[in-house]
XYZ file of C-alpha atoms in Angstrom:
349
model
C 0.000 0.000 0.000
C 2.866 2.378 0.790
C 4.331 2.168 -2.716
C 0.930 2.671 -4.334
C 0.140 5.580 -2.011
C 3.404 7.400 -2.778
C 3.090 6.724 -6.515
C -0.410 8.197 -6.773
C 0.437 11.067 -4.413
C 3.367 12.049 -6.639
C 1.061 12.145 -9.666
C -1.403 14.303 -7.738
C 1.160 16.978 -6.803
C 0.378 19.281 -9.803
C -3.350 19.007 -9.042
C -2.703 19.808 -5.384
C -0.673 22.884 -6.349
C -3.422 24.047 -8.720
C -6.114 23.611 -6.056
C -3.972 25.503 -3.550
C -3.446 28.427 -5.944
C -7.174 28.682 -6.733
C -8.142 28.508 -3.066
C -5.464 31.033 -2.131
C -6.657 33.506 -4.762
C -10.239 33.160 -3.512
C -9.273 33.838 0.101
C -7.075 36.810 -0.812
C -9.920 38.342 -2.831
C -12.367 37.850 0.056
C -9.857 39.340 2.493
C -9.775 42.511 0.416
C -13.553 42.904 0.012
C -14.860 41.666 3.383
C -16.048 44.437 5.714
C -14.308 45.170 8.979
C -15.900 46.741 12.018
C -13.867 49.406 13.820
C -14.557 49.425 17.543
C -13.070 51.350 20.456
C -12.450 48.974 23.336
C -12.049 49.736 27.036
C -8.363 50.530 26.631
C -9.280 53.467 24.364
C -7.627 51.967 21.297
C -9.496 51.378 18.039
C -9.373 47.810 16.677
C -10.548 46.135 13.477
C -12.843 43.132 13.853
C -13.429 40.947 10.758
C -17.051 40.111 10.015
C -18.370 36.641 9.198
C -18.129 37.318 5.457
C -14.380 36.938 5.780
C -14.771 33.223 6.537
C -17.659 32.293 4.232
C -15.241 31.395 1.432
C -14.206 28.314 3.405
C -17.724 26.874 3.451
C -18.045 27.213 -0.333
C -14.442 26.127 -0.791
C -14.805 22.972 1.293
C -17.880 21.904 -0.676
C -16.101 22.553 -3.985
C -12.923 20.777 -2.881
C -14.848 17.760 -1.578
C -16.738 17.363 -4.853
C -13.699 17.926 -7.093
C -11.380 15.671 -5.090
C -14.008 12.905 -4.932
C -14.251 13.063 -8.723
C -10.482 12.997 -9.119
C -9.817 10.114 -6.746
C -12.796 7.814 -7.240
C -14.093 8.319 -10.771
C -11.707 5.550 -11.886
C -14.124 2.929 -10.523
C -16.747 4.137 -13.007
C -14.535 3.956 -16.102
C -13.797 0.426 -17.258
C -10.239 0.922 -18.530
C -9.130 2.925 -15.508
C -10.722 0.500 -13.069
C -8.985 -2.459 -14.708
C -5.660 -0.663 -14.457
C -6.229 0.234 -10.794
C -7.365 -3.258 -9.809
C -4.336 -4.807 -11.537
C -2.032 -3.475 -8.787
C -0.982 -6.098 -6.210
C -3.017 -4.493 -3.457
C -6.328 -5.343 -1.847
C -9.254 -3.235 -2.952
C -10.030 -1.938 0.519
C -6.421 -0.746 0.862
C -6.549 0.754 -2.619
C -9.597 2.823 -1.722
C -8.078 3.733 1.645
C -4.953 5.017 -0.099
C -7.075 7.056 -2.507
C -9.148 8.379 0.386
C -6.058 9.526 2.303
C -4.584 11.161 -0.816
C -7.831 13.019 -1.363
C -7.803 14.158 2.254
C -4.301 15.557 1.763
C -5.474 17.332 -1.398
C -8.100 19.095 0.705
C -6.077 19.786 3.856
C -3.082 21.336 2.065
C -4.988 24.077 0.130
C -7.068 25.013 3.184
C -4.077 25.158 5.541
C -1.783 27.124 3.223
C -4.459 29.598 2.129
C -5.637 30.199 5.683
C -2.114 30.743 7.006
C -1.297 33.199 4.215
C -4.598 35.074 4.542
C -4.269 35.220 8.342
C -0.793 36.739 8.044
C -2.187 39.297 5.586
C -5.006 40.178 7.980
C -2.711 40.428 10.990
C -0.210 42.663 9.203
C -2.772 44.980 7.623
C -5.351 45.286 10.423
C -5.144 46.076 14.102
C -6.984 43.059 15.494
C -8.211 42.870 19.070
C -7.346 39.232 19.771
C -5.221 37.170 17.377
C -5.723 33.923 19.304
C -9.327 33.491 18.226
C -8.435 34.039 14.561
C -6.292 30.893 14.536
C -8.977 28.781 16.200
C -10.868 28.792 12.925
C -8.283 26.639 11.113
C -8.853 23.375 13.072
C -12.609 23.916 12.759
C -12.249 24.293 8.988
C -10.087 21.159 8.743
C -12.514 19.058 10.799
C -15.426 20.292 8.681
C -13.485 19.451 5.519
C -12.911 15.912 6.804
C -16.603 15.476 7.624
C -17.735 16.775 4.244
C -15.158 14.862 2.209
C -15.797 11.557 3.990
C -19.551 11.870 3.563
C -19.593 13.012 -0.076
C -16.837 10.672 -1.284
C -18.718 7.706 0.173
C -21.933 8.745 -1.557
C -20.070 9.287 -4.821
C -18.485 5.823 -4.619
C -21.857 4.164 -4.195
C -22.799 5.165 -7.753
C -21.819 3.157 -10.824
C -21.357 6.095 -13.179
C -20.108 9.656 -12.843
C -23.454 11.392 -13.504
C -25.185 9.366 -10.806
C -22.244 10.025 -8.487
C -22.524 13.792 -8.883
C -26.306 13.641 -8.457
C -25.797 11.514 -5.344
C -23.506 14.127 -3.809
C -26.022 16.902 -4.533
C -28.849 14.897 -2.958
C -26.591 13.987 -0.033
C -26.182 17.702 0.731
C -29.869 18.557 0.281
C -31.443 15.582 2.093
C -30.175 16.409 5.638
C -31.258 20.027 5.180
C -34.712 18.884 4.044
C -35.038 16.661 7.133
C -33.901 19.502 9.364
C -36.357 21.915 7.761
C -39.236 19.444 8.224
C -38.377 18.951 11.908
C -38.041 22.697 12.486
C -41.401 23.393 10.758
C -43.220 20.671 12.697
C -41.821 21.706 16.099
C -42.512 25.355 15.353
C -46.130 24.479 14.527
C -46.543 22.633 17.841
C -44.986 25.571 19.668
C -47.392 28.049 18.065
C -50.460 25.859 18.633
C -49.845 24.748 22.212
C -47.474 27.466 23.454
C -44.854 24.883 24.400
C -41.265 26.052 24.012
C -39.872 22.953 22.310
C -38.550 24.321 19.035
C -34.876 23.720 19.730
C -34.305 22.719 16.107
C -32.857 24.767 13.265
C -32.690 23.136 9.838
C -29.017 23.998 9.324
C -28.060 21.983 12.419
C -28.341 18.913 10.167
C -25.558 20.142 7.901
C -21.917 19.183 8.528
C -21.036 22.814 7.759
C -22.885 24.235 10.727
C -19.912 23.752 13.037
C -18.020 26.082 10.693
C -20.749 28.713 10.934
C -20.901 28.186 14.701
C -17.151 28.722 15.088
C -17.356 31.777 12.788
C -19.930 33.417 15.059
C -17.857 32.474 18.115
C -14.716 34.089 16.657
C -16.660 37.152 15.530
C -18.188 37.566 18.997
C -14.810 37.312 20.709
C -13.192 39.754 18.294
C -16.060 42.183 18.865
C -15.716 41.634 22.621
C -19.270 40.329 22.880
C -20.785 37.500 24.890
C -21.225 34.157 23.130
C -23.840 31.675 24.396
C -22.814 28.042 23.991
C -25.496 25.502 22.998
C -25.251 21.736 23.368
C -27.755 21.005 20.603
C -25.558 22.031 17.621
C -22.643 20.261 19.312
C -24.704 17.055 19.549
C -25.468 17.209 15.821
C -21.790 17.815 15.147
C -20.880 14.647 17.087
C -23.433 12.700 15.037
C -21.649 13.870 11.884
C -18.309 12.791 13.353
C -19.707 9.299 14.008
C -21.293 9.169 10.534
C -18.063 10.225 8.831
C -16.128 7.597 10.750
C -18.607 4.937 9.654
C -18.354 5.968 5.996
C -14.614 5.235 5.997
C -15.198 1.644 7.087
C -18.233 1.186 4.845
C -16.318 2.496 1.835
C -13.825 -0.352 2.038
C -16.569 -2.892 2.825
C -18.710 -2.007 -0.203
C -15.965 -1.249 -2.699
C -14.225 -4.615 -2.339
C -17.490 -6.188 -3.560
C -17.673 -4.190 -6.793
C -18.538 -6.343 -9.804
C -17.057 -5.671 -13.225
C -20.501 -5.687 -14.843
C -21.595 -2.791 -12.602
C -18.993 -0.381 -13.989
C -20.623 2.508 -15.924
C -24.074 0.925 -15.462
C -27.179 2.314 -13.730
C -26.651 2.832 -10.022
C -28.701 0.518 -7.821
C -27.260 1.175 -4.380
C -29.694 2.179 -1.666
C -27.323 5.044 -0.792
C -28.041 6.834 -4.062
C -31.437 7.746 -5.514
C -33.472 5.140 -3.648
C -32.837 6.608 -0.229
C -32.322 10.316 -0.922
C -35.335 10.825 -3.206
C -37.616 9.347 -0.547
C -36.045 11.313 2.317
C -36.142 14.608 0.421
C -39.679 14.349 -0.946
C -41.257 13.124 2.314
C -39.458 15.872 4.264
C -40.643 18.533 1.822
C -44.184 17.152 2.059
C -44.118 17.583 5.861
C -42.774 21.131 5.570
C -45.196 22.279 2.860
C -48.266 20.698 4.464
C -48.506 23.711 6.773
C -48.196 26.148 3.845
C -50.121 24.779 0.863
C -52.332 22.209 2.624
C -53.494 19.343 0.382
C -51.292 20.471 -2.485
C -48.281 19.339 -0.444
C -48.796 15.543 -0.771
C -49.683 15.987 -4.453
C -46.452 17.902 -4.953
C -44.599 15.207 -2.994
C -45.925 12.508 -5.326
C -44.926 14.573 -8.356
C -41.407 15.157 -7.033
C -41.013 11.481 -6.224
C -41.863 10.343 -9.732
C -39.849 13.158 -11.300
C -36.820 12.043 -9.307
C -37.230 8.438 -10.380
C -37.812 9.375 -14.010
C -34.515 11.241 -13.923
C -32.943 8.257 -12.182
C -34.149 5.865 -14.878
C -33.434 8.370 -17.699
C -36.978 7.741 -18.918
C -40.615 7.199 -17.937
C -40.512 3.395 -17.942
C -39.697 2.355 -14.373
C -39.965 -1.356 -15.114
C -39.539 -3.518 -12.010
C -38.636 -0.419 -9.947
C -42.223 0.858 -9.981
C -42.725 -0.136 -6.316
C -40.039 2.248 -4.996
C -41.743 5.514 -5.976
C -45.169 3.978 -5.358
C -44.508 3.271 -1.669
C -42.785 6.620 -1.162
C -45.692 8.430 -2.864
C -48.238 6.610 -0.710
C -46.239 7.491 2.392
C -46.075 11.156 1.375
C -49.808 11.173 0.603
C -50.847 9.613 3.934
C -48.455 11.798 5.926
C -49.490 14.973 4.116
C -53.236 14.291 4.513
C -52.726 13.472 8.214
C -50.863 16.726 8.882
C -53.407 18.791 6.952
C -56.279 17.110 8.827
C -54.648 17.876 12.171
C -54.110 21.443 11.030
C -57.753 21.880 9.932
C -58.909 20.277 13.184
C -56.964 22.846 15.184
C -54.598 20.259 16.624
C -51.610 21.647 14.705
């Protein structure tokens, strides 16, 4: 594995340099356009405090890097010639994918680390910051978020059999947790309004692996503005769930990928971790959320979205033996939507 790892890593060096340059340019540009707040502190000296917009480039950058690196490192399994070449190496498949995973992680960590160090030096030398310590706390948060995002999206990409399905799987993998979070937030908010019970502890963006980055951004901004920051255990609990999930994806990646069949390469994706799961999760969650807005149109819309998703999945309107998948999901969305609307009309929600 060591020889294979070093061989592939050497080939990836130009790509890593290119990604670092692009990321560095983006951060430098944001550094120059992001607003700073000038505040006079108790010592009578005026300080510059960077606003959250200074850090937003890392959220977009981590998503872009995770998608691009997943394509670079794992698209070989979806191209017959490249997969045959990769599997011809005297190395077990699980170790081969582990080596590729670690190389991809390096390709993400290096651009983020270098660009953040350079941009931080630029900020520190051009602005009179109140507390430099908190500025550097953002780097480990960004690296942990990058690991969570890359592990999650690369696993979902690898579960597809062709590149188009892999990209679609990554998009759905980002949207599905947000849809679930939005449905939970809407439902709890409705109960809170109806019964006056303060139980809406949920925000839809808690379900995203990027929320810890936003959370740390607001913490750093508060400290640099010399303001109080209230810690909450709920976002931290969701963050720990993402840590556990990302750890599981590493083990599952090796488990599933060593069972890849040659006839599956470049074929339609049939893994439950692609369209089958995410279309159902997304459409049912949207049905719950919209039931309180558009009433009975919500389950109808849910049925339409379900079949639209599966038509795109099948690249046509003939679902064949897969007709039961969207049928059961549509029935579930219909029953759930009608139930919520009935409770709403009855004054119970």
